[in-house]
Amino acid sequence: MTDISARKADHINLALQPRHQTGASAGFDRVRFEHNSLPQLDLAEVDCSAVFLNQYCSAPLIIGAMTGGCEHGEMINRHLVEAAEQCHIPMALGSQRAALESGLAQDLRRWAPNAILLGNLGGTQLQQQGVELAQRAVDSVQANAMIIHLNPLQELVQPGGDRDWRGVLEVIEQCCATLDVPVIIKEVGAGIGPGVAQRLMDVGVTWIEVAGRGGTNWASIENARVELTREQAIAAPFIDWGMSSADLIPVVRSQSSLLGVVASGGVRHGLDIARAMRIGANMTAIAQPFLQPALESTAAVIEKIEIFREQLRWAMFLTGSKNLKQLQSAPLVSA
Ligand SMILES: Cc1cc2nc3c(=O)[nH]c(=O)nc-3n(C[C@H](O)[C@H](O)[C@H](O)COP(=O)(O)O)c2cc1C
């Protein structure tokens, strides 16, 4: 097993453990809809479909980026991508770094010829290897968009992680100018705040996935892999670092009505999807809750998607919202 694949296998095992979830701090619980006891709707007519990258999606839900590049990677990706295809839900790939470096084909299109697939690489990998790597990542899976993840906290806690972040914004700008697909910038759980969002928009980024605090805690996962007590002691105060997803979404949304905002980080069910959409998201992404079903089967992933979709439709029904546009102006009450 290579260092990268051993690390990815650790990530999967640790990400399944509840102690590495931040819990209620995503803040979605603070968003409370005014309950509508008189919906004047038939549940059957509630339509939660969305348009993302000019294509139909059955819900405003993306299967969030989770890594391949390890023993179970191909099986996980196959289950996720088949479910994405069958349910008309976009899927973000985990980092394509290992596959591109080892020359392994990522032939996901054989299972999902039509799904919306989002490529994925880290900002520091692109800073080190150049924009050509991003184009190779797009081409290798015929991606519909390219996600670049920014994870400076995770890299600090990870032994041997990238410490030199100079030039990352410049390579993002080059990607926006040269790739033939849209670029989406995401965090991994500490959140993209208004200052960074503005700098990203200034270089041409049109989609931001906030990936705030409140779900999977990458500092906690990486710290569990560290064997040196000195390194663990340095990281300890930063385990709770980051900005809550529900706080970030309205702030980032208010910066530009043209920006596409994907809410993520601690979105845990369809009611959270409804809440995130109400406070400014165009789409949402859920990662960790799909991990266990992805280890089981395509059918298990499909069932999870169907549950999330039905929960979203119930939230729409209980706010008298026939479609997402109506949900986005449904009245709220103070928590
Ligand atoms: C097992 C696992 C692997 C992940 N690998 C990646 C990755 O390769 N690239 C990336 O951008 N994000 C990765 N993430 C981060 C997620 O996409 C997401 O931003 C983060 O987990 C917060 O969302 P959640 O609370 O719904 O899990 C990974 C998450 C999990 C659980």
PDB file of C-alpha atoms in Angstrom, residues 49-240:
ATOM      1  CA  SER A  49     -36.075  19.477  -8.625  1.00  0.00           C
ATOM      2  CA  ALA A  50     -33.278  21.949  -9.276  1.00  0.00           C
ATOM      3  CA  VAL A  51     -31.077  23.107 -12.140  1.00  0.00           C
ATOM      4  CA  PHE A  52     -27.309  22.896 -11.624  1.00  0.00           C
ATOM      5  CA  LEU A  53     -24.776  23.723 -14.346  1.00  0.00           C
ATOM      6  CA  ASN A  54     -27.729  24.078 -16.735  1.00  0.00           C
ATOM      7  CA  GLN A  55     -28.830  20.496 -16.110  1.00  0.00           C
ATOM      8  CA  TYR A  56     -31.798  18.905 -14.359  1.00  0.00           C
ATOM      9  CA  CYS A  57     -31.285  17.467 -10.866  1.00  0.00           C
ATOM     10  CA  SER A  58     -34.030  15.678  -8.949  1.00  0.00           C
ATOM     11  CA  ALA A  59     -33.048  17.635  -5.798  1.00  0.00           C
ATOM     12  CA  PRO A  60     -30.594  20.431  -4.908  1.00  0.00           C
ATOM     13  CA  LEU A  61     -28.249  17.808  -3.474  1.00  0.00           C
ATOM     14  CA  ILE A  62     -24.706  16.836  -4.465  1.00  0.00           C
ATOM     15  CA  ILE A  63     -22.996  13.701  -3.185  1.00  0.00           C
ATOM     16  CA  GLY A  64     -20.053  15.434  -1.514  1.00  0.00           C
ATOM     17  CA  ALA A  65     -16.425  14.763  -2.383  1.00  0.00           C
ATOM     18  CA  MET A  66     -15.071  11.624  -0.760  1.00  0.00           C
ATOM     19  CA  THR A  67     -11.805  10.131  -1.559  1.00  0.00           C
ATOM     20  CA  GLY A  68     -10.873   7.277  -3.848  1.00  0.00           C
ATOM     21  CA  GLY A  69      -7.269   6.192  -4.180  1.00  0.00           C
ATOM     22  CA  CYS A  70      -7.383   3.335  -1.663  1.00  0.00           C
ATOM     23  CA  GLU A  71      -8.355  -0.327  -1.447  1.00  0.00           C
ATOM     24  CA  HIS A  72     -12.116   0.264  -1.251  1.00  0.00           C
ATOM     25  CA  GLY A  73     -11.974   3.413  -3.377  1.00  0.00           C
ATOM     26  CA  GLU A  74     -13.230   1.933  -6.610  1.00  0.00           C
ATOM     27  CA  MET A  75     -16.116   0.094  -4.951  1.00  0.00           C
ATOM     28  CA  ILE A  76     -17.164   3.219  -3.018  1.00  0.00           C
ATOM     29  CA  ASN A  77     -17.028   5.339  -6.152  1.00  0.00           C
ATOM     30  CA  ARG A  78     -18.950   2.792  -8.174  1.00  0.00           C
ATOM     31  CA  HIS A  79     -21.803   2.658  -5.640  1.00  0.00           C
ATOM     32  CA  LEU A  80     -21.920   6.457  -5.390  1.00  0.00           C
ATOM     33  CA  VAL A  81     -21.743   7.144  -9.091  1.00  0.00           C
ATOM     34  CA  GLU A  82     -24.350   4.519 -10.028  1.00  0.00           C
ATOM     35  CA  ALA A  83     -26.715   6.032  -7.469  1.00  0.00           C
ATOM     36  CA  ALA A  84     -25.958   9.520  -8.792  1.00  0.00           C
ATOM     37  CA  GLU A  85     -26.795   8.388 -12.306  1.00  0.00           C
ATOM     38  CA  GLN A  86     -30.036   6.634 -11.341  1.00  0.00           C
ATOM     39  CA  CYS A  87     -31.282   9.386  -9.019  1.00  0.00           C
ATOM     40  CA  HIS A  88     -30.253  12.359 -11.205  1.00  0.00           C
ATOM     41  CA  ILE A  89     -28.078  13.768  -8.441  1.00  0.00           C
ATOM     42  CA  PRO A  90     -24.616  15.256  -9.116  1.00  0.00           C
ATOM     43  CA  MET A  91     -21.580  13.601  -7.578  1.00  0.00           C
ATOM     44  CA  ALA A  92     -18.313  15.208  -6.546  1.00  0.00           C
ATOM     45  CA  LEU A  93     -15.311  12.912  -6.821  1.00  0.00           C
ATOM     46  CA  GLY A  94     -12.756  12.647  -4.070  1.00  0.00           C
ATOM     47  CA  SER A  95      -9.284  13.942  -4.836  1.00  0.00           C
ATOM     48  CA  GLN A  96      -8.074  12.596  -8.173  1.00  0.00           C
ATOM     49  CA  ARG A  97      -4.456  13.127  -7.191  1.00  0.00           C
ATOM     50  CA  ALA A  98      -3.620   9.469  -6.456  1.00  0.00           C
ATOM     51  CA  ALA A  99      -5.274   8.242  -9.651  1.00  0.00           C
ATOM     52  CA  LEU A 100      -3.517  10.845 -11.813  1.00  0.00           C
ATOM     53  CA  GLU A 101      -0.120  10.289 -10.180  1.00  0.00           C
ATOM     54  CA  SER A 102      -0.299   6.515 -10.562  1.00  0.00           C
ATOM     55  CA  GLY A 103      -1.672   6.722 -14.096  1.00  0.00           C
ATOM     56  CA  LEU A 104      -4.733   4.648 -13.100  1.00  0.00           C
ATOM     57  CA  ALA A 105      -7.750   5.208 -15.332  1.00  0.00           C
ATOM     58  CA  GLN A 106     -10.763   6.546 -13.459  1.00  0.00           C
ATOM     59  CA  ASP A 107     -13.300   5.034 -15.752  1.00  0.00           C
ATOM     60  CA  LEU A 108     -16.396   6.196 -13.855  1.00  0.00           C
ATOM     61  CA  ARG A 109     -18.267   7.080 -17.043  1.00  0.00           C
ATOM     62  CA  ARG A 110     -18.806   3.387 -17.790  1.00  0.00           C
ATOM     63  CA  TRP A 111     -21.204   3.356 -14.791  1.00  0.00           C
ATOM     64  CA  ALA A 112     -22.547   6.865 -15.178  1.00  0.00           C
ATOM     65  CA  PRO A 113     -22.556   8.076 -18.761  1.00  0.00           C
ATOM     66  CA  ASN A 114     -24.943  10.943 -18.026  1.00  0.00           C
ATOM     67  CA  ALA A 115     -24.404  11.938 -14.381  1.00  0.00           C
ATOM     68  CA  ILE A 116     -23.109  15.377 -13.475  1.00  0.00           C
ATOM     69  CA  LEU A 117     -19.585  14.605 -12.237  1.00  0.00           C
ATOM     70  CA  LEU A 118     -17.373  17.138 -10.491  1.00  0.00           C
ATOM     71  CA  GLY A 119     -13.598  16.597 -10.642  1.00  0.00           C
ATOM     72  CA  ASN A 120     -11.486  17.273  -7.545  1.00  0.00           C
ATOM     73  CA  LEU A 121      -7.920  18.321  -6.742  1.00  0.00           C
ATOM     74  CA  GLY A 122      -6.279  20.268  -3.946  1.00  0.00           C
ATOM     75  CA  GLY A 123      -5.192  23.882  -4.360  1.00  0.00           C
ATOM     76  CA  THR A 124      -1.642  23.064  -3.283  1.00  0.00           C
ATOM     77  CA  GLN A 125      -1.353  20.182  -5.762  1.00  0.00           C
ATOM     78  CA  LEU A 126      -2.200  22.599  -8.544  1.00  0.00           C
ATOM     79  CA  GLN A 127       0.223  25.191  -7.174  1.00  0.00           C
ATOM     80  CA  GLN A 128       2.951  22.515  -7.281  1.00  0.00           C
ATOM     81  CA  GLN A 129       2.066  20.848 -10.579  1.00  0.00           C
ATOM     82  CA  GLY A 130       0.320  23.533 -12.598  1.00  0.00           C
ATOM     83  CA  VAL A 131      -2.999  24.018 -14.297  1.00  0.00           C
ATOM     84  CA  GLU A 132      -2.381  21.140 -16.752  1.00  0.00           C
ATOM     85  CA  LEU A 133      -3.066  18.717 -13.905  1.00  0.00           C
ATOM     86  CA  ALA A 134      -6.557  20.180 -13.550  1.00  0.00           C
ATOM     87  CA  GLN A 135      -7.262  19.747 -17.260  1.00  0.00           C
ATOM     88  CA  ARG A 136      -6.095  16.118 -17.027  1.00  0.00           C
ATOM     89  CA  ALA A 137      -8.420  15.588 -14.060  1.00  0.00           C
ATOM     90  CA  VAL A 138     -11.356  16.993 -16.037  1.00  0.00           C
ATOM     91  CA  ASP A 139     -10.545  14.982 -19.152  1.00  0.00           C
ATOM     92  CA  SER A 140     -10.034  11.698 -17.281  1.00  0.00           C
ATOM     93  CA  VAL A 141     -13.660  11.573 -16.129  1.00  0.00           C
ATOM     94  CA  GLN A 142     -15.256  14.026 -18.584  1.00  0.00           C
ATOM     95  CA  ALA A 143     -16.106  16.167 -15.584  1.00  0.00           C
ATOM     96  CA  ASN A 144     -18.860  18.769 -15.824  1.00  0.00           C
ATOM     97  CA  ALA A 145     -17.018  21.090 -13.425  1.00  0.00           C
ATOM     98  CA  MET A 146     -13.752  21.095 -11.498  1.00  0.00           C
ATOM     99  CA  ILE A 147     -13.655  21.375  -7.729  1.00  0.00           C
ATOM    100  CA  ILE A 148     -10.495  22.731  -6.134  1.00  0.00           C
ATOM    101  CA  HIS A 149     -10.374  22.140  -2.395  1.00  0.00           C
ATOM    102  CA  LEU A 150      -8.665  24.455   0.078  1.00  0.00           C
ATOM    103  CA  ASN A 151      -7.739  22.693   3.324  1.00  0.00           C
ATOM    104  CA  PRO A 152      -4.937  24.616   5.084  1.00  0.00           C
ATOM    105  CA  LEU A 153      -5.954  23.475   8.585  1.00  0.00           C
ATOM    106  CA  GLN A 154      -6.073  19.825   7.536  1.00  0.00           C
ATOM    107  CA  GLU A 155      -2.652  20.153   5.888  1.00  0.00           C
ATOM    108  CA  LEU A 156      -1.177  21.692   9.053  1.00  0.00           C
ATOM    109  CA  VAL A 157      -2.417  18.876  11.263  1.00  0.00           C
ATOM    110  CA  GLN A 158      -1.497  16.143   8.776  1.00  0.00           C
ATOM    111  CA  PRO A 159       2.085  14.913   9.210  1.00  0.00           C
ATOM    112  CA  GLY A 160       4.002  16.018   6.114  1.00  0.00           C
ATOM    113  CA  GLY A 161       1.080  18.143   4.932  1.00  0.00           C
ATOM    114  CA  ASP A 162       1.568  21.125   2.629  1.00  0.00           C
ATOM    115  CA  ARG A 163       2.766  24.238   4.466  1.00  0.00           C
ATOM    116  CA  ASP A 164       3.575  26.483   1.516  1.00  0.00           C
ATOM    117  CA  TRP A 165       0.368  28.045   0.251  1.00  0.00           C
ATOM    118  CA  ARG A 166       1.934  30.831  -1.832  1.00  0.00           C
ATOM    119  CA  GLY A 167       0.598  31.037  -5.368  1.00  0.00           C
ATOM    120  CA  VAL A 168      -2.606  29.051  -4.811  1.00  0.00           C
ATOM    121  CA  LEU A 169      -4.865  31.993  -5.714  1.00  0.00           C
ATOM    122  CA  GLU A 170      -2.864  32.559  -8.914  1.00  0.00           C
ATOM    123  CA  VAL A 171      -3.276  28.950 -10.045  1.00  0.00           C
ATOM    124  CA  ILE A 172      -7.031  29.163  -9.309  1.00  0.00           C
ATOM    125  CA  GLU A 173      -7.157  32.248 -11.525  1.00  0.00           C
ATOM    126  CA  GLN A 174      -5.390  30.306 -14.304  1.00  0.00           C
ATOM    127  CA  CYS A 175      -7.862  27.437 -13.923  1.00  0.00           C
ATOM    128  CA  CYS A 176     -10.805  29.833 -14.245  1.00  0.00           C
ATOM    129  CA  ALA A 177      -9.252  31.322 -17.389  1.00  0.00           C
ATOM    130  CA  THR A 178      -8.196  28.122 -19.123  1.00  0.00           C
ATOM    131  CA  LEU A 179     -10.358  25.148 -18.108  1.00  0.00           C
ATOM    132  CA  ASP A 180     -13.275  24.382 -20.384  1.00  0.00           C
ATOM    133  CA  VAL A 181     -15.586  23.715 -17.394  1.00  0.00           C
ATOM    134  CA  PRO A 182     -16.643  25.896 -14.419  1.00  0.00           C
ATOM    135  CA  VAL A 183     -14.415  25.965 -11.333  1.00  0.00           C
ATOM    136  CA  ILE A 184     -15.908  25.365  -7.873  1.00  0.00           C
ATOM    137  CA  ILE A 185     -13.816  26.193  -4.802  1.00  0.00           C
ATOM    138  CA  LYS A 186     -14.525  24.351  -1.571  1.00  0.00           C
ATOM    139  CA  GLU A 187     -13.178  23.950   1.942  1.00  0.00           C
ATOM    140  CA  VAL A 188     -13.346  20.635   3.799  1.00  0.00           C
ATOM    141  CA  GLY A 189     -14.994  21.702   7.056  1.00  0.00           C
ATOM    142  CA  ALA A 190     -13.491  24.994   8.280  1.00  0.00           C
ATOM    143  CA  GLY A 191     -15.549  27.126   5.897  1.00  0.00           C
ATOM    144  CA  ILE A 192     -14.951  29.688   3.169  1.00  0.00           C
ATOM    145  CA  GLY A 193     -15.613  33.100   4.672  1.00  0.00           C
ATOM    146  CA  PRO A 194     -16.553  36.414   3.062  1.00  0.00           C
ATOM    147  CA  GLY A 195     -12.967  37.681   2.667  1.00  0.00           C
ATOM    148  CA  VAL A 196     -11.764  34.593   0.820  1.00  0.00           C
ATOM    149  CA  ALA A 197     -15.015  34.408  -1.164  1.00  0.00           C
ATOM    150  CA  GLN A 198     -14.408  37.956  -2.423  1.00  0.00           C
ATOM    151  CA  ARG A 199     -10.818  37.205  -3.435  1.00  0.00           C
ATOM    152  CA  LEU A 200     -12.018  34.112  -5.277  1.00  0.00           C
ATOM    153  CA  MET A 201     -14.749  36.020  -7.099  1.00  0.00           C
ATOM    154  CA  ASP A 202     -12.193  38.685  -8.058  1.00  0.00           C
ATOM    155  CA  VAL A 203     -10.170  36.061  -9.966  1.00  0.00           C
ATOM    156  CA  GLY A 204     -13.191  34.639 -11.790  1.00  0.00           C
ATOM    157  CA  VAL A 205     -14.625  31.946  -9.502  1.00  0.00           C
ATOM    158  CA  THR A 206     -18.392  31.613  -9.983  1.00  0.00           C
ATOM    159  CA  TRP A 207     -19.185  28.764  -7.558  1.00  0.00           C
ATOM    160  CA  ILE A 208     -18.196  28.379  -3.903  1.00  0.00           C
ATOM    161  CA  GLU A 209     -18.936  25.388  -1.683  1.00  0.00           C
ATOM    162  CA  VAL A 210     -18.691  26.757   1.846  1.00  0.00           C
ATOM    163  CA  ALA A 211     -17.931  23.406   3.607  1.00  0.00           C
ATOM    164  CA  GLY A 212     -18.158  24.997   7.027  1.00  0.00           C
ATOM    165  CA  ARG A 213     -17.755  23.731  10.559  1.00  0.00           C
ATOM    166  CA  GLY A 214     -20.411  21.423  11.950  1.00  0.00           C
ATOM    167  CA  GLY A 215     -19.984  18.119  10.148  1.00  0.00           C
ATOM    168  CA  THR A 216     -16.919  16.014   9.503  1.00  0.00           C
ATOM    169  CA  ASN A 217     -13.990  17.428  11.469  1.00  0.00           C
ATOM    170  CA  TRP A 218     -10.786  16.983   9.493  1.00  0.00           C
ATOM    171  CA  ALA A 219      -8.520  18.463  12.152  1.00  0.00           C
ATOM    172  CA  SER A 220      -9.847  15.849  14.560  1.00  0.00           C
ATOM    173  CA  ILE A 221      -9.400  13.037  12.001  1.00  0.00           C
ATOM    174  CA  GLU A 222      -5.838  14.049  11.123  1.00  0.00           C
ATOM    175  CA  ASN A 223      -4.949  14.526  14.784  1.00  0.00           C
ATOM    176  CA  ALA A 224      -6.083  10.965  15.502  1.00  0.00           C
ATOM    177  CA  ARG A 225      -3.480   9.787  12.963  1.00  0.00           C
ATOM    178  CA  VAL A 226      -0.640  11.768  14.544  1.00  0.00           C
ATOM    179  CA  GLU A 227       1.636   9.699  16.749  1.00  0.00           C
ATOM    180  CA  LEU A 228       3.799  12.481  18.158  1.00  0.00           C
ATOM    181  CA  THR A 229       2.451  14.011  21.361  1.00  0.00           C
ATOM    182  CA  ARG A 230       4.208  17.316  20.630  1.00  0.00           C
ATOM    183  CA  GLU A 231       2.402  17.657  17.289  1.00  0.00           C
ATOM    184  CA  GLN A 232      -0.894  16.677  18.914  1.00  0.00           C
ATOM    185  CA  ALA A 233      -0.380  19.319  21.606  1.00  0.00           C
ATOM    186  CA  ILE A 234       0.182  22.018  18.982  1.00  0.00           C
ATOM    187  CA  ALA A 235      -2.975  21.000  17.091  1.00  0.00           C
ATOM    188  CA  ALA A 236      -5.224  20.624  20.151  1.00  0.00           C
ATOM    189  CA  PRO A 237      -6.657  24.200  20.313  1.00  0.00           C
ATOM    190  CA  PHE A 238      -7.449  24.104  16.585  1.00  0.00           C
ATOM    191  CA  ILE A 239      -9.686  21.030  16.659  1.00  0.00           C
ATOM    192  CA  ASP A 240     -12.669  23.331  17.052  1.00  0.00           C
TER     193      ASP A 240
END
